[in-house]
Amino acid sequence: MGWGSRSWGARGVALGLGTLWWWAVLRLVVEPGAGALEAAVAAGGWGLSVLPVHCVPKRQAQGVVGAGRLRRIWGAGGAGGTGAKSGKA
């Protein structure tokens, strides 16, 4: 892709949405009468920012943890998952 025309369209959309988000946040901070629209835009933009958009399917990920690993860990542990057996010292 690089610096081709296709990437400029995506950058333009991202820039426009980022500008809209900053407008909403600034209106909420500066304007005492800012309403639900600004709050919804600000909250929605923040919510989108915490989405894991760079995730890949587990089978394609590098350093992936095998299926059932947590079950084996929780099942193998005794008291507190340390593997220590309770009883006399």
PDB file of N, CA and C in Angstrom:
ATOM      1  N   MET A   1       0.829  -1.193   0.000  1.00  0.00           N
ATOM      2  CA  MET A   1       0.000   0.000   0.000  1.00  0.00           C
ATOM      3  C   MET A   1       0.872   1.256   0.000  1.00  0.00           C
ATOM      4  N   GLY A   2       1.564   1.490   1.080  1.00  0.00           N
ATOM      5  CA  GLY A   2       2.461   2.651   1.127  1.00  0.00           C
ATOM      6  C   GLY A   2       1.716   3.971   1.103  1.00  0.00           C
ATOM      7  N   TRP A   3       2.204   4.877   0.266  1.00  0.00           N
ATOM      8  CA  TRP A   3       1.650   6.228   0.204  1.00  0.00           C
ATOM      9  C   TRP A   3       0.687   6.383  -0.965  1.00  0.00           C
ATOM     10  N   GLY A   4       0.103   5.304  -1.447  1.00  0.00           N
ATOM     11  CA  GLY A   4      -0.796   5.348  -2.592  1.00  0.00           C
ATOM     12  C   GLY A   4      -2.091   6.085  -2.297  1.00  0.00           C
ATOM     13  N   SER A   5      -2.902   6.255  -3.308  1.00  0.00           N
ATOM     14  CA  SER A   5      -4.147   7.017  -3.171  1.00  0.00           C
ATOM     15  C   SER A   5      -5.160   6.305  -2.289  1.00  0.00           C
ATOM     16  N   ARG A   6      -5.095   4.972  -2.224  1.00  0.00           N
ATOM     17  CA  ARG A   6      -6.044   4.244  -1.389  1.00  0.00           C
ATOM     18  C   ARG A   6      -5.837   4.570   0.088  1.00  0.00           C
ATOM     19  N   SER A   7      -4.600   4.714   0.509  1.00  0.00           N
ATOM     20  CA  SER A   7      -4.344   4.988   1.917  1.00  0.00           C
ATOM     21  C   SER A   7      -4.728   6.420   2.294  1.00  0.00           C
ATOM     22  N   TRP A   8      -4.715   7.340   1.339  1.00  0.00           N
ATOM     23  CA  TRP A   8      -5.112   8.716   1.651  1.00  0.00           C
ATOM     24  C   TRP A   8      -6.594   8.801   1.964  1.00  0.00           C
ATOM     25  N   GLY A   9      -7.408   7.981   1.336  1.00  0.00           N
ATOM     26  CA  GLY A   9      -8.837   7.968   1.655  1.00  0.00           C
ATOM     27  C   GLY A   9      -9.075   7.532   3.089  1.00  0.00           C
ATOM     28  N   ALA A  10      -8.388   6.493   3.515  1.00  0.00           N
ATOM     29  CA  ALA A  10      -8.513   6.005   4.886  1.00  0.00           C
ATOM     30  C   ALA A  10      -7.971   7.036   5.871  1.00  0.00           C
ATOM     31  N   ARG A  11      -6.880   7.687   5.488  1.00  0.00           N
ATOM     32  CA  ARG A  11      -6.324   8.724   6.371  1.00  0.00           C
ATOM     33  C   ARG A  11      -7.263   9.912   6.473  1.00  0.00           C
ATOM     34  N   GLY A  12      -7.907  10.254   5.375  1.00  0.00           N
ATOM     35  CA  GLY A  12      -8.861  11.357   5.405  1.00  0.00           C
ATOM     36  C   GLY A  12     -10.049  11.060   6.301  1.00  0.00           C
ATOM     37  N   VAL A  13     -10.548   9.830   6.231  1.00  0.00           N
ATOM     38  CA  VAL A  13     -11.662   9.429   7.101  1.00  0.00           C
ATOM     39  C   VAL A  13     -11.210   9.462   8.560  1.00  0.00           C
ATOM     40  N   ALA A  14     -10.029   8.929   8.840  1.00  0.00           N
ATOM     41  CA  ALA A  14      -9.520   8.925  10.214  1.00  0.00           C
ATOM     42  C   ALA A  14      -9.315  10.347  10.728  1.00  0.00           C
ATOM     43  N   LEU A  15      -8.790  11.219   9.877  1.00  0.00           N
ATOM     44  CA  LEU A  15      -8.589  12.609  10.272  1.00  0.00           C
ATOM     45  C   LEU A  15      -9.920  13.300  10.538  1.00  0.00           C
ATOM     46  N   GLY A  16     -10.898  13.049   9.688  1.00  0.00           N
ATOM     47  CA  GLY A  16     -12.217  13.647   9.879  1.00  0.00           C
ATOM     48  C   GLY A  16     -12.892  13.173  11.154  1.00  0.00           C
ATOM     49  N   LEU A  17     -12.822  11.879  11.415  1.00  0.00           N
ATOM     50  CA  LEU A  17     -13.430  11.345  12.638  1.00  0.00           C
ATOM     51  C   LEU A  17     -12.684  11.820  13.880  1.00  0.00           C
ATOM     52  N   GLY A  18     -11.360  11.927  13.772  1.00  0.00           N
ATOM     53  CA  GLY A  18     -10.585  12.450  14.899  1.00  0.00           C
ATOM     54  C   GLY A  18     -10.916  13.902  15.188  1.00  0.00           C
ATOM     55  N   THR A  19     -11.098  14.681  14.125  1.00  0.00           N
ATOM     56  CA  THR A  19     -11.495  16.087  14.296  1.00  0.00           C
ATOM     57  C   THR A  19     -12.867  16.191  14.950  1.00  0.00           C
ATOM     58  N   LEU A  20     -13.794  15.354  14.506  1.00  0.00           N
ATOM     59  CA  LEU A  20     -15.136  15.341  15.095  1.00  0.00           C
ATOM     60  C   LEU A  20     -15.079  14.980  16.577  1.00  0.00           C
ATOM     61  N   TRP A  21     -14.243  14.019  16.931  1.00  0.00           N
ATOM     62  CA  TRP A  21     -14.120  13.621  18.326  1.00  0.00           C
ATOM     63  C   TRP A  21     -13.552  14.753  19.178  1.00  0.00           C
ATOM     64  N   TRP A  22     -12.477  15.400  18.676  1.00  0.00           N
ATOM     65  CA  TRP A  22     -11.895  16.507  19.432  1.00  0.00           C
ATOM     66  C   TRP A  22     -12.875  17.661  19.572  1.00  0.00           C
ATOM     67  N   TRP A  23     -13.670  17.922  18.526  1.00  0.00           N
ATOM     68  CA  TRP A  23     -14.694  18.972  18.612  1.00  0.00           C
ATOM     69  C   TRP A  23     -15.669  18.649  19.744  1.00  0.00           C
ATOM     70  N   ALA A  24     -16.108  17.403  19.818  1.00  0.00           N
ATOM     71  CA  ALA A  24     -17.061  17.009  20.859  1.00  0.00           C
ATOM     72  C   ALA A  24     -16.451  17.139  22.249  1.00  0.00           C
ATOM     73  N   VAL A  25     -15.212  16.696  22.397  1.00  0.00           N
ATOM     74  CA  VAL A  25     -14.556  16.773  23.706  1.00  0.00           C
ATOM     75  C   VAL A  25     -14.368  18.232  24.127  1.00  0.00           C
ATOM     76  N   LEU A  26     -13.895  19.067  23.216  1.00  0.00           N
ATOM     77  CA  LEU A  26     -13.698  20.483  23.542  1.00  0.00           C
ATOM     78  C   LEU A  26     -15.018  21.176  23.872  1.00  0.00           C
ATOM     79  N   ARG A  27     -16.084  20.832  23.149  1.00  0.00           N
ATOM     80  CA  ARG A  27     -17.395  21.413  23.461  1.00  0.00           C
ATOM     81  C   ARG A  27     -17.849  21.003  24.857  1.00  0.00           C
ATOM     82  N   LEU A  28     -17.592  19.759  25.231  1.00  0.00           N
ATOM     83  CA  LEU A  28     -17.976  19.312  26.570  1.00  0.00           C
ATOM     84  C   LEU A  28     -17.199  20.049  27.648  1.00  0.00           C
ATOM     85  N   VAL A  29     -15.937  20.354  27.382  1.00  0.00           N
ATOM     86  CA  VAL A  29     -15.103  21.027  28.378  1.00  0.00           C
ATOM     87  C   VAL A  29     -15.403  22.516  28.433  1.00  0.00           C
ATOM     88  N   VAL A  30     -15.569  23.164  27.277  1.00  0.00           N
ATOM     89  CA  VAL A  30     -15.662  24.618  27.219  1.00  0.00           C
ATOM     90  C   VAL A  30     -17.102  25.121  27.341  1.00  0.00           C
ATOM     91  N   GLU A  31     -18.005  24.478  26.673  1.00  0.00           N
ATOM     92  CA  GLU A  31     -19.380  24.959  26.587  1.00  0.00           C
ATOM     93  C   GLU A  31     -20.231  24.397  27.723  1.00  0.00           C
ATOM     94  N   PRO A  32     -20.794  25.270  28.581  1.00  0.00           N
ATOM     95  CA  PRO A  32     -21.612  24.763  29.683  1.00  0.00           C
ATOM     96  C   PRO A  32     -22.902  24.084  29.204  1.00  0.00           C
ATOM     97  N   GLY A  33     -23.399  24.457  28.024  1.00  0.00           N
ATOM     98  CA  GLY A  33     -24.649  23.884  27.543  1.00  0.00           C
ATOM     99  C   GLY A  33     -24.468  22.741  26.563  1.00  0.00           C
ATOM    100  N   ALA A  34     -23.288  22.135  26.529  1.00  0.00           N
ATOM    101  CA  ALA A  34     -23.066  21.020  25.613  1.00  0.00           C
ATOM    102  C   ALA A  34     -23.990  19.875  25.999  1.00  0.00           C
ATOM    103  N   GLY A  35     -24.500  19.190  24.994  1.00  0.00           N
ATOM    104  CA  GLY A  35     -25.539  18.212  25.269  1.00  0.00           C
ATOM    105  C   GLY A  35     -25.161  16.773  25.026  1.00  0.00           C
ATOM    106  N   ALA A  36     -26.193  15.997  24.777  1.00  0.00           N
ATOM    107  CA  ALA A  36     -26.048  14.555  24.636  1.00  0.00           C
ATOM    108  C   ALA A  36     -25.300  14.176  23.366  1.00  0.00           C
ATOM    109  N   LEU A  37     -25.444  14.972  22.312  1.00  0.00           N
ATOM    110  CA  LEU A  37     -24.757  14.656  21.062  1.00  0.00           C
ATOM    111  C   LEU A  37     -23.239  14.662  21.251  1.00  0.00           C
ATOM    112  N   GLU A  38     -22.736  15.700  21.884  1.00  0.00           N
ATOM    113  CA  GLU A  38     -21.302  15.784  22.122  1.00  0.00           C
ATOM    114  C   GLU A  38     -20.829  14.660  23.042  1.00  0.00           C
ATOM    115  N   ALA A  39     -21.618  14.364  24.051  1.00  0.00           N
ATOM    116  CA  ALA A  39     -21.254  13.295  24.978  1.00  0.00           C
ATOM    117  C   ALA A  39     -21.244  11.945  24.279  1.00  0.00           C
ATOM    118  N   ALA A  40     -22.215  11.721  23.395  1.00  0.00           N
ATOM    119  CA  ALA A  40     -22.271  10.452  22.674  1.00  0.00           C
ATOM    120  C   ALA A  40     -21.096  10.308  21.722  1.00  0.00           C
ATOM    121  N   VAL A  41     -20.737  11.382  21.031  1.00  0.00           N
ATOM    122  CA  VAL A  41     -19.599  11.335  20.103  1.00  0.00           C
ATOM    123  C   VAL A  41     -18.309  11.091  20.878  1.00  0.00           C
ATOM    124  N   ALA A  42     -18.131  11.789  21.994  1.00  0.00           N
ATOM    125  CA  ALA A  42     -16.908  11.625  22.793  1.00  0.00           C
ATOM    126  C   ALA A  42     -16.821  10.214  23.371  1.00  0.00           C
ATOM    127  N   ALA A  43     -17.920   9.710  23.926  1.00  0.00           N
ATOM    128  CA  ALA A  43     -17.904   8.368  24.509  1.00  0.00           C
ATOM    129  C   ALA A  43     -17.731   7.303  23.435  1.00  0.00           C
ATOM    130  N   GLY A  44     -18.369   7.496  22.297  1.00  0.00           N
ATOM    131  CA  GLY A  44     -18.228   6.529  21.211  1.00  0.00           C
ATOM    132  C   GLY A  44     -16.822   6.486  20.661  1.00  0.00           C
ATOM    133  N   GLY A  45     -16.209   7.640  20.514  1.00  0.00           N
ATOM    134  CA  GLY A  45     -14.828   7.677  20.025  1.00  0.00           C
ATOM    135  C   GLY A  45     -13.869   7.036  21.005  1.00  0.00           C
ATOM    136  N   TRP A  46     -14.089   7.270  22.290  1.00  0.00           N
ATOM    137  CA  TRP A  46     -13.235   6.642  23.288  1.00  0.00           C
ATOM    138  C   TRP A  46     -13.448   5.134  23.260  1.00  0.00           C
ATOM    139  N   GLY A  47     -14.695   4.710  23.139  1.00  0.00           N
ATOM    140  CA  GLY A  47     -14.983   3.278  23.097  1.00  0.00           C
ATOM    141  C   GLY A  47     -14.322   2.596  21.912  1.00  0.00           C
ATOM    142  N   LEU A  48     -14.326   3.262  20.767  1.00  0.00           N
ATOM    143  CA  LEU A  48     -13.667   2.691  19.594  1.00  0.00           C
ATOM    144  C   LEU A  48     -12.159   2.618  19.783  1.00  0.00           C
ATOM    145  N   SER A  49     -11.610   3.540  20.554  1.00  0.00           N
ATOM    146  CA  SER A  49     -10.160   3.548  20.726  1.00  0.00           C
ATOM    147  C   SER A  49      -9.672   2.379  21.569  1.00  0.00           C
ATOM    148  N   VAL A  50     -10.539   1.787  22.373  1.00  0.00           N
ATOM    149  CA  VAL A  50     -10.102   0.665  23.197  1.00  0.00           C
ATOM    150  C   VAL A  50     -10.386  -0.689  22.553  1.00  0.00           C
ATOM    151  N   LEU A  51     -10.981  -0.686  21.363  1.00  0.00           N
ATOM    152  CA  LEU A  51     -11.211  -1.948  20.664  1.00  0.00           C
ATOM    153  C   LEU A  51      -9.893  -2.538  20.185  1.00  0.00           C
ATOM    154  N   PRO A  52      -9.749  -3.826  20.281  1.00  0.00           N
ATOM    155  CA  PRO A  52      -8.516  -4.455  19.791  1.00  0.00           C
ATOM    156  C   PRO A  52      -8.587  -4.658  18.276  1.00  0.00           C
ATOM    157  N   VAL A  53      -8.337  -3.609  17.518  1.00  0.00           N
ATOM    158  CA  VAL A  53      -8.491  -3.677  16.073  1.00  0.00           C
ATOM    159  C   VAL A  53      -7.319  -4.353  15.376  1.00  0.00           C
ATOM    160  N   HIS A  54      -6.252  -4.625  16.084  1.00  0.00           N
ATOM    161  CA  HIS A  54      -5.094  -5.263  15.476  1.00  0.00           C
ATOM    162  C   HIS A  54      -4.988  -6.726  15.878  1.00  0.00           C
ATOM    163  N   CYS A  55      -6.103  -7.332  16.214  1.00  0.00           N
ATOM    164  CA  CYS A  55      -6.093  -8.738  16.596  1.00  0.00           C
ATOM    165  C   CYS A  55      -6.090  -9.627  15.365  1.00  0.00           C
ATOM    166  N   VAL A  56      -5.530 -10.781  15.513  1.00  0.00           N
ATOM    167  CA  VAL A  56      -5.537 -11.790  14.454  1.00  0.00           C
ATOM    168  C   VAL A  56      -6.113 -13.066  15.055  1.00  0.00           C
ATOM    169  N   PRO A  57      -6.608 -13.963  14.214  1.00  0.00           N
ATOM    170  CA  PRO A  57      -7.075 -15.251  14.745  1.00  0.00           C
ATOM    171  C   PRO A  57      -5.966 -15.951  15.519  1.00  0.00           C
ATOM    172  N   LYS A  58      -6.348 -16.660  16.568  1.00  0.00           N
ATOM    173  CA  LYS A  58      -5.379 -17.272  17.457  1.00  0.00           C
ATOM    174  C   LYS A  58      -4.423 -18.207  16.730  1.00  0.00           C
ATOM    175  N   ARG A  59      -4.910 -18.932  15.727  1.00  0.00           N
ATOM    176  CA  ARG A  59      -4.048 -19.880  15.017  1.00  0.00           C
ATOM    177  C   ARG A  59      -2.981 -19.175  14.186  1.00  0.00           C
ATOM    178  N   GLN A  60      -3.167 -17.881  13.879  1.00  0.00           N
ATOM    179  CA  GLN A  60      -2.191 -17.144  13.083  1.00  0.00           C
ATOM    180  C   GLN A  60      -1.248 -16.294  13.932  1.00  0.00           C
ATOM    181  N   ALA A  61      -1.531 -16.159  15.206  1.00  0.00           N
ATOM    182  CA  ALA A  61      -0.726 -15.305  16.078  1.00  0.00           C
ATOM    183  C   ALA A  61       0.613 -15.958  16.382  1.00  0.00           C
ATOM    184  N   GLN A  62       1.633 -15.142  16.530  1.00  0.00           N
ATOM    185  CA  GLN A  62       2.949 -15.650  16.899  1.00  0.00           C
ATOM    186  C   GLN A  62       3.019 -15.767  18.416  1.00  0.00           C
ATOM    187  N   GLY A  63       3.607 -16.824  18.904  1.00  0.00           N
ATOM    188  CA  GLY A  63       3.735 -17.017  20.340  1.00  0.00           C
ATOM    189  C   GLY A  63       2.418 -17.344  21.002  1.00  0.00           C
ATOM    190  N   VAL A  64       1.533 -17.990  20.269  1.00  0.00           N
ATOM    191  CA  VAL A  64       0.197 -18.272  20.773  1.00  0.00           C
ATOM    192  C   VAL A  64       0.259 -19.315  21.895  1.00  0.00           C
ATOM    193  N   VAL A  65      -0.617 -19.150  22.854  1.00  0.00           N
ATOM    194  CA  VAL A  65      -0.733 -20.083  23.968  1.00  0.00           C
ATOM    195  C   VAL A  65      -1.643 -21.217  23.512  1.00  0.00           C
ATOM    196  N   GLY A  66      -1.254 -22.430  23.746  1.00  0.00           N
ATOM    197  CA  GLY A  66      -2.015 -23.590  23.306  1.00  0.00           C
ATOM    198  C   GLY A  66      -3.388 -23.677  23.955  1.00  0.00           C
ATOM    199  N   ALA A  67      -4.307 -24.315  23.240  1.00  0.00           N
ATOM    200  CA  ALA A  67      -5.663 -24.498  23.753  1.00  0.00           C
ATOM    201  C   ALA A  67      -5.626 -25.371  25.002  1.00  0.00           C
ATOM    202  N   GLY A  68      -6.409 -25.036  25.998  1.00  0.00           N
ATOM    203  CA  GLY A  68      -6.502 -25.817  27.219  1.00  0.00           C
ATOM    204  C   GLY A  68      -5.416 -25.535  28.238  1.00  0.00           C
ATOM    205  N   ARG A  69      -4.535 -24.569  27.963  1.00  0.00           N
ATOM    206  CA  ARG A  69      -3.430 -24.307  28.891  1.00  0.00           C
ATOM    207  C   ARG A  69      -3.943 -23.804  30.237  1.00  0.00           C
ATOM    208  N   LEU A  70      -4.899 -22.894  30.210  1.00  0.00           N
ATOM    209  CA  LEU A  70      -5.414 -22.384  31.477  1.00  0.00           C
ATOM    210  C   LEU A  70      -6.093 -23.484  32.280  1.00  0.00           C
ATOM    211  N   ARG A  71      -6.813 -24.369  31.603  1.00  0.00           N
ATOM    212  CA  ARG A  71      -7.458 -25.474  32.319  1.00  0.00           C
ATOM    213  C   ARG A  71      -6.414 -26.365  32.979  1.00  0.00           C
ATOM    214  N   ARG A  72      -5.325 -26.628  32.273  1.00  0.00           N
ATOM    215  CA  ARG A  72      -4.267 -27.456  32.863  1.00  0.00           C
ATOM    216  C   ARG A  72      -3.627 -26.757  34.055  1.00  0.00           C
ATOM    217  N   ILE A  73      -3.412 -25.447  33.945  1.00  0.00           N
ATOM    218  CA  ILE A  73      -2.796 -24.703  35.040  1.00  0.00           C
ATOM    219  C   ILE A  73      -3.698 -24.704  36.262  1.00  0.00           C
ATOM    220  N   TRP A  74      -4.986 -24.378  36.053  1.00  0.00           N
ATOM    221  CA  TRP A  74      -5.916 -24.331  37.174  1.00  0.00           C
ATOM    222  C   TRP A  74      -6.146 -25.717  37.760  1.00  0.00           C
ATOM    223  N   GLY A  75      -6.139 -26.739  36.939  1.00  0.00           N
ATOM    224  CA  GLY A  75      -6.372 -28.093  37.425  1.00  0.00           C
ATOM    225  C   GLY A  75      -5.171 -28.662  38.159  1.00  0.00           C
ATOM    226  N   ALA A  76      -3.972 -28.281  37.775  1.00  0.00           N
ATOM    227  CA  ALA A  76      -2.765 -28.828  38.375  1.00  0.00           C
ATOM    228  C   ALA A  76      -2.457 -28.192  39.726  1.00  0.00           C
ATOM    229  N   GLY A  77      -2.873 -26.953  39.903  1.00  0.00           N
ATOM    230  CA  GLY A  77      -2.544 -26.242  41.133  1.00  0.00           C
ATOM    231  C   GLY A  77      -3.349 -26.751  42.304  1.00  0.00           C
ATOM    232  N   GLY A  78      -2.727 -26.782  43.446  1.00  0.00           N
ATOM    233  CA  GLY A  78      -3.437 -27.155  44.667  1.00  0.00           C
ATOM    234  C   GLY A  78      -4.023 -25.911  45.294  1.00  0.00           C
ATOM    235  N   ALA A  79      -3.593 -25.609  46.460  1.00  0.00           N
ATOM    236  CA  ALA A  79      -4.063 -24.432  47.179  1.00  0.00           C
ATOM    237  C   ALA A  79      -3.463 -23.195  46.545  1.00  0.00           C
ATOM    238  N   GLY A  80      -4.291 -22.332  46.021  1.00  0.00           N
ATOM    239  CA  GLY A  80      -3.819 -21.090  45.436  1.00  0.00           C
ATOM    240  C   GLY A  80      -3.134 -21.256  44.095  1.00  0.00           C
ATOM    241  N   GLY A  81      -3.219 -22.418  43.492  1.00  0.00           N
ATOM    242  CA  GLY A  81      -2.632 -22.621  42.176  1.00  0.00           C
ATOM    243  C   GLY A  81      -1.115 -22.729  42.198  1.00  0.00           C
ATOM    244  N   THR A  82      -0.513 -22.963  43.383  1.00  0.00           N
ATOM    245  CA  THR A  82       0.944 -23.015  43.465  1.00  0.00           C
ATOM    246  C   THR A  82       1.469 -24.435  43.316  1.00  0.00           C
ATOM    247  N   GLY A  83       0.572 -25.388  43.374  1.00  0.00           N
ATOM    248  CA  GLY A  83       1.022 -26.771  43.267  1.00  0.00           C
ATOM    249  C   GLY A  83       1.398 -27.349  44.628  1.00  0.00           C
ATOM    250  N   ALA A  84       1.376 -26.521  45.679  1.00  0.00           N
ATOM    251  CA  ALA A  84       1.703 -26.975  47.019  1.00  0.00           C
ATOM    252  C   ALA A  84       0.515 -27.723  47.608  1.00  0.00           C
ATOM    253  N   LYS A  85       0.825 -28.838  48.279  1.00  0.00           N
ATOM    254  CA  LYS A  85      -0.247 -29.619  48.890  1.00  0.00           C
ATOM    255  C   LYS A  85      -0.417 -29.136  50.331  1.00  0.00           C
ATOM    256  N   SER A  86      -1.702 -29.073  50.709  1.00  0.00           N
ATOM    257  CA  SER A  86      -1.960 -28.658  52.085  1.00  0.00           C
ATOM    258  C   SER A  86      -1.802 -29.878  52.991  1.00  0.00           C
ATOM    259  N   GLY A  87      -1.387 -29.641  54.179  1.00  0.00           N
ATOM    260  CA  GLY A  87      -1.208 -30.739  55.127  1.00  0.00           C
ATOM    261  C   GLY A  87      -0.125 -30.392  56.112  1.00  0.00           C
ATOM    262  N   LYS A  88       0.419 -31.429  56.730  1.00  0.00           N
ATOM    263  CA  LYS A  88       1.454 -31.207  57.737  1.00  0.00           C
ATOM    264  C   LYS A  88       2.772 -30.830  57.089  1.00  0.00           C
ATOM    265  N   ALA A  89       3.540 -30.017  57.810  1.00  0.00           N
ATOM    266  CA  ALA A  89       4.834 -29.578  57.305  1.00  0.00           C
ATOM    267  C   ALA A  89       5.908 -30.580  57.517  1.00  0.00           C
TER     268      ALA A  89
END
